[in-house]
């Protein structure tokens, strides 16, 4: 890979900052000073150093974001701000993508990574990875709804959802619930409640698989996953 990409992916700085370090003679490859950003190196073989300190290359990045309302789960959008727009340049250059999507008006936990294999694993229907949501519902959510969700409900297009676990936190003219689903059809949570004649007023994702949202993250904030958290996702 290009030397500037390797250095940037090692947390040295942005591509622009890396090129300045190269120009200033701060980088050596196998003992020789290299100033050309486009020089190709093999991180597994070549000894790359910055001011004589070994450079540790990172191939993948794993982020947890508390997605805010009004931001779309996409890598780019011509009209709206995307979750990628919320990232620092030091993370953007890894070209991460959201793992699945949250609706524009849905808040909460969103994973972002450039590890395509992990993304595929978490989103594969065969894996049945659970996603838990908190929601405020217009209407009285009842035990009958809990039973209906446990069997699967038929959406307006005739699709029968997989069984889902509905927990009532409070009910009345407006209800609060937690819902765990194992699939991710378009607007699925909203459509499931429409199927039982109710309306989602507010929706927040609390967890994905074994990983829960870090409640210390304010809306729009994110952090890198710890090594243990990454391993938990891979092992799940």
Short mmCIF file of C-alpha atoms in Angstrom, two decimals:
data_model
loop_
_atom_site.label_atom_id
_atom_site.label_comp_id
_atom_site.label_asym_id
_atom_site.label_seq_id
_atom_site.Cartn_x
_atom_site.Cartn_y
_atom_site.Cartn_z
CA UNK A 1 0.00 0.00 0.00
CA UNK A 2 1.01 3.64 -0.31
CA UNK A 3 3.26 4.87 2.47
CA UNK A 4 1.06 7.89 3.25
CA UNK A 5 -1.99 5.63 3.66
CA UNK A 6 -0.10 3.29 5.96
CA UNK A 7 1.08 6.18 8.13
CA UNK A 8 -2.38 7.74 8.25
CA UNK A 9 -3.94 4.39 9.17
CA UNK A 10 -1.41 4.11 11.98
CA UNK A 11 -2.77 7.23 13.65
CA UNK A 12 0.19 9.42 12.68
CA UNK A 13 -2.09 12.12 11.28
CA UNK A 14 -4.15 13.09 8.27
CA UNK A 15 -2.83 12.49 4.75
CA UNK A 16 -1.86 16.19 4.62
CA UNK A 17 0.00 16.00 7.93
CA UNK A 18 1.71 12.78 6.88
CA UNK A 19 2.96 14.34 3.64
CA UNK A 20 4.56 17.16 5.64
CA UNK A 21 6.32 14.64 7.89
CA UNK A 22 7.62 12.86 4.80
CA UNK A 23 8.78 16.12 3.24
CA UNK A 24 10.60 17.04 6.45
CA UNK A 25 12.51 13.76 6.38
CA UNK A 26 10.95 12.21 9.45
CA UNK A 27 10.16 8.81 7.91
CA UNK A 28 12.47 5.91 7.12
CA UNK A 29 11.71 2.59 5.42
CA UNK A 30 14.16 -0.21 6.12
CA UNK A 31 16.68 2.34 7.34
CA UNK A 32 16.45 4.71 4.37
CA UNK A 33 14.77 8.12 4.43
CA UNK A 34 11.71 8.25 2.17
CA UNK A 35 9.99 11.48 1.16
CA UNK A 36 7.63 10.22 -1.58
CA UNK A 37 4.06 9.69 -0.29
CA UNK A 38 3.24 7.30 -3.13
CA UNK A 39 6.06 4.90 -2.23
CA UNK A 40 4.61 1.42 -1.77
CA UNK A 41 5.35 -0.57 1.39
CA UNK A 42 4.26 -3.86 2.92
CA UNK A 43 3.33 -3.25 6.57
CA UNK A 44 3.91 -6.93 7.38
CA UNK A 45 7.46 -6.92 5.99
CA UNK A 46 8.93 -3.42 5.83
CA UNK A 47 10.40 -1.62 8.85
CA UNK A 48 8.71 1.78 8.80
CA UNK A 49 9.81 4.33 11.40
CA UNK A 50 8.88 7.87 12.34
CA UNK A 51 11.79 9.70 13.96
CA UNK A 52 13.30 6.27 14.58
CA UNK A 53 10.17 4.99 16.41
CA UNK A 54 8.52 1.89 14.84
CA UNK A 55 5.15 2.61 13.22
CA UNK A 56 2.37 0.15 14.12
CA UNK A 57 -0.06 -0.26 11.24
CA UNK A 58 -3.82 -0.65 11.80
CA UNK A 59 -5.93 -2.17 9.05
CA UNK A 60 -9.37 -1.92 10.63
CA UNK A 61 -11.23 0.60 12.75
CA UNK A 62 -14.28 -0.02 14.93
CA UNK A 63 -16.44 2.84 16.21
CA UNK A 64 -19.56 3.15 18.36
CA UNK A 65 -21.69 6.27 17.79
CA UNK A 66 -24.71 7.67 19.59
CA UNK A 67 -26.47 8.72 16.40
CA UNK A 68 -28.54 11.91 16.63
CA UNK A 69 -31.88 12.68 15.00
CA UNK A 70 -31.64 14.26 11.55
CA UNK A 71 -28.45 12.48 10.45
CA UNK A 72 -28.59 9.71 7.86
CA UNK A 73 -26.83 6.36 8.16
CA UNK A 74 -24.88 6.55 4.92
CA UNK A 75 -21.36 7.22 3.72
CA UNK A 76 -22.52 10.16 1.62
CA UNK A 77 -25.71 12.06 0.85
CA UNK A 78 -26.34 15.07 -1.38
CA UNK A 79 -29.02 16.58 0.87
CA UNK A 80 -28.47 15.54 4.47
CA UNK A 81 -25.62 15.31 6.95
CA UNK A 82 -24.33 11.75 7.29
CA UNK A 83 -22.84 9.84 10.20
CA UNK A 84 -19.49 9.97 8.37
CA UNK A 85 -19.65 13.77 8.45
CA UNK A 86 -19.59 13.54 12.27
CA UNK A 87 -16.21 11.77 12.30
CA UNK A 88 -12.80 13.35 12.79
CA UNK A 89 -10.47 13.32 9.79
CA UNK A 90 -8.24 10.87 11.66
CA UNK A 91 -11.09 8.33 11.46
CA UNK A 92 -12.60 9.32 8.11
CA UNK A 93 -9.50 8.28 6.18
CA UNK A 94 -10.13 4.65 7.15
CA UNK A 95 -13.28 4.84 4.95
CA UNK A 96 -15.62 3.32 7.56
CA UNK A 97 -19.26 2.57 6.81
CA UNK A 98 -22.29 2.16 9.08
CA UNK A 99 -23.14 -1.43 10.00
CA UNK A 100 -26.75 -1.51 8.88
CA UNK A 101 -28.76 1.67 9.24
CA UNK A 102 -30.86 3.70 11.58
CA UNK A 103 -33.66 5.83 10.17
CA UNK A 104 -32.92 9.54 9.86
CA UNK A 105 -35.14 10.36 12.85
CA UNK A 106 -33.93 7.42 14.99
CA UNK A 107 -31.30 7.93 17.65
CA UNK A 108 -28.93 5.59 19.40
CA UNK A 109 -26.29 2.98 18.88
CA UNK A 110 -24.65 2.71 15.50
CA UNK A 111 -21.50 0.75 14.72
CA UNK A 112 -19.12 1.95 12.02
CA UNK A 113 -16.19 -0.01 10.62
CA UNK A 114 -14.16 -0.74 7.50
CA UNK A 115 -14.14 -4.45 8.39
CA UNK A 116 -16.47 -5.82 5.75
CA UNK A 117 -16.36 -9.37 7.11
CA UNK A 118 -17.58 -8.25 10.55
CA UNK A 119 -20.32 -6.12 8.98
CA UNK A 120 -21.55 -9.04 6.92
CA UNK A 121 -21.50 -11.31 9.95
CA UNK A 122 -23.53 -8.89 12.10
CA UNK A 123 -26.09 -8.25 9.35
CA UNK A 124 -26.47 -11.82 8.06
CA UNK A 125 -30.04 -13.09 8.52
CA UNK A 126 -28.59 -16.49 9.36
CA UNK A 127 -26.89 -15.10 12.47
CA UNK A 128 -30.11 -13.74 14.06
CA UNK A 129 -28.19 -10.92 15.76
CA UNK A 130 -30.60 -9.14 18.11
CA UNK A 131 -31.10 -5.38 18.06
CA UNK A 132 -32.87 -3.80 21.03
CA UNK A 133 -34.77 -0.51 20.84
CA UNK A 134 -36.47 1.82 23.30
CA UNK A 135 -39.59 3.50 21.93
CA UNK A 136 -42.36 5.83 22.95
CA UNK A 137 -45.63 4.69 21.40
CA UNK A 138 -48.86 6.55 20.71
CA UNK A 139 -51.49 4.14 21.99
CA UNK A 140 -51.92 1.61 24.76
CA UNK A 141 -49.50 -1.29 24.24
CA UNK A 142 -51.10 -4.44 25.65
CA UNK A 143 -50.31 -8.03 26.53
CA UNK A 144 -52.04 -8.98 23.27
CA UNK A 145 -49.43 -6.93 21.39
CA UNK A 146 -46.67 -8.74 23.26
CA UNK A 147 -48.14 -12.07 22.16
CA UNK A 148 -48.59 -10.87 18.58
CA UNK A 149 -44.98 -9.70 18.34
CA UNK A 150 -43.78 -13.00 19.81
CA UNK A 151 -45.44 -14.82 16.91
CA UNK A 152 -44.46 -12.27 14.26
CA UNK A 153 -46.75 -9.64 12.77
CA UNK A 154 -47.78 -9.15 9.15
CA UNK A 155 -46.64 -5.83 7.69
CA UNK A 156 -48.64 -3.81 5.19
CA UNK A 157 -46.83 -5.45 2.25
CA UNK A 158 -47.73 -8.94 3.48
CA UNK A 159 -44.33 -9.75 4.99
CA UNK A 160 -44.50 -11.80 8.19
CA UNK A 161 -41.79 -10.66 10.59
CA UNK A 162 -39.69 -13.05 12.61
CA UNK A 163 -40.70 -13.38 16.28
CA UNK A 164 -39.74 -10.35 18.37
CA UNK A 165 -39.53 -9.75 22.11
CA UNK A 166 -41.72 -6.83 23.24
CA UNK A 167 -41.40 -5.59 26.83
CA UNK A 168 -43.88 -3.02 28.18
CA UNK A 169 -42.22 -0.45 30.46
CA UNK A 170 -45.37 1.65 30.92
CA UNK A 171 -48.67 1.91 29.09
CA UNK A 172 -51.65 4.19 28.67
CA UNK A 173 -52.55 6.78 26.04
CA UNK A 174 -48.82 6.79 25.40
CA UNK A 175 -46.65 3.77 26.18
CA UNK A 176 -42.96 3.10 26.63
CA UNK A 177 -41.48 -0.19 25.47
CA UNK A 178 -38.34 -2.09 24.64
CA UNK A 179 -38.32 -4.26 21.53
CA UNK A 180 -35.72 -6.78 20.36
CA UNK A 181 -35.77 -7.85 16.72
CA UNK A 182 -33.39 -10.08 14.76
CA UNK A 183 -33.88 -8.61 11.30
CA UNK A 184 -33.70 -5.16 9.78
CA UNK A 185 -36.42 -4.51 7.25
CA UNK A 186 -36.95 -0.90 6.13
CA UNK A 187 -38.63 1.09 8.96
CA UNK A 188 -39.34 -2.26 10.59
CA UNK A 189 -40.09 -1.16 14.17
CA UNK A 190 -42.44 1.59 12.98
CA UNK A 191 -44.19 -0.77 10.58
CA UNK A 192 -44.62 -3.45 13.23
CA UNK A 193 -46.48 -1.03 15.47
CA UNK A 194 -48.56 0.24 12.56
CA UNK A 195 -49.57 -3.41 12.09
CA UNK A 196 -51.15 -3.34 15.56
CA UNK A 197 -52.72 0.11 15.01
CA UNK A 198 -50.18 2.14 16.95
CA UNK A 199 -47.58 4.80 16.13
CA UNK A 200 -43.92 5.17 17.10
CA UNK A 201 -43.30 8.68 18.43
CA UNK A 202 -39.65 8.27 19.42
CA UNK A 203 -37.14 5.52 18.70
CA UNK A 204 -33.66 4.83 20.06
CA UNK A 205 -31.46 1.79 19.53
CA UNK A 206 -29.97 0.54 22.79
CA UNK A 207 -27.85 -2.39 21.65
CA UNK A 208 -26.69 -4.55 18.78
CA UNK A 209 -25.83 -8.15 19.54
CA UNK A 210 -23.92 -8.36 22.82
CA UNK A 211 -22.84 -4.71 22.71
CA UNK A 212 -24.86 -1.96 24.42
CA UNK A 213 -24.71 1.76 23.76
CA UNK A 214 -22.20 3.59 25.94
CA UNK A 215 -24.56 5.94 27.77
CA UNK A 216 -21.70 8.37 28.42
CA UNK A 217 -21.74 9.26 24.72
CA UNK A 218 -23.74 12.40 24.01
CA UNK A 219 -25.81 12.54 20.82
CA UNK A 220 -23.42 12.85 17.90
CA UNK A 221 -20.43 11.60 19.90
CA UNK A 222 -18.55 8.39 19.21
CA UNK A 223 -15.56 6.40 20.42
CA UNK A 224 -13.43 3.52 19.30
CA UNK A 225 -14.39 0.08 20.56
CA UNK A 226 -12.05 -1.55 23.02
CA UNK A 227 -10.21 -4.70 21.99
CA UNK A 228 -12.50 -6.72 24.28
CA UNK A 229 -15.62 -5.23 22.65
CA UNK A 230 -14.33 -6.07 19.17
CA UNK A 231 -13.60 -9.63 20.26
CA UNK A 232 -17.10 -9.95 21.77
CA UNK A 233 -18.65 -8.91 18.44
CA UNK A 234 -16.49 -11.33 16.48
CA UNK A 235 -17.22 -14.22 18.82
CA UNK A 236 -20.97 -13.66 19.05
#
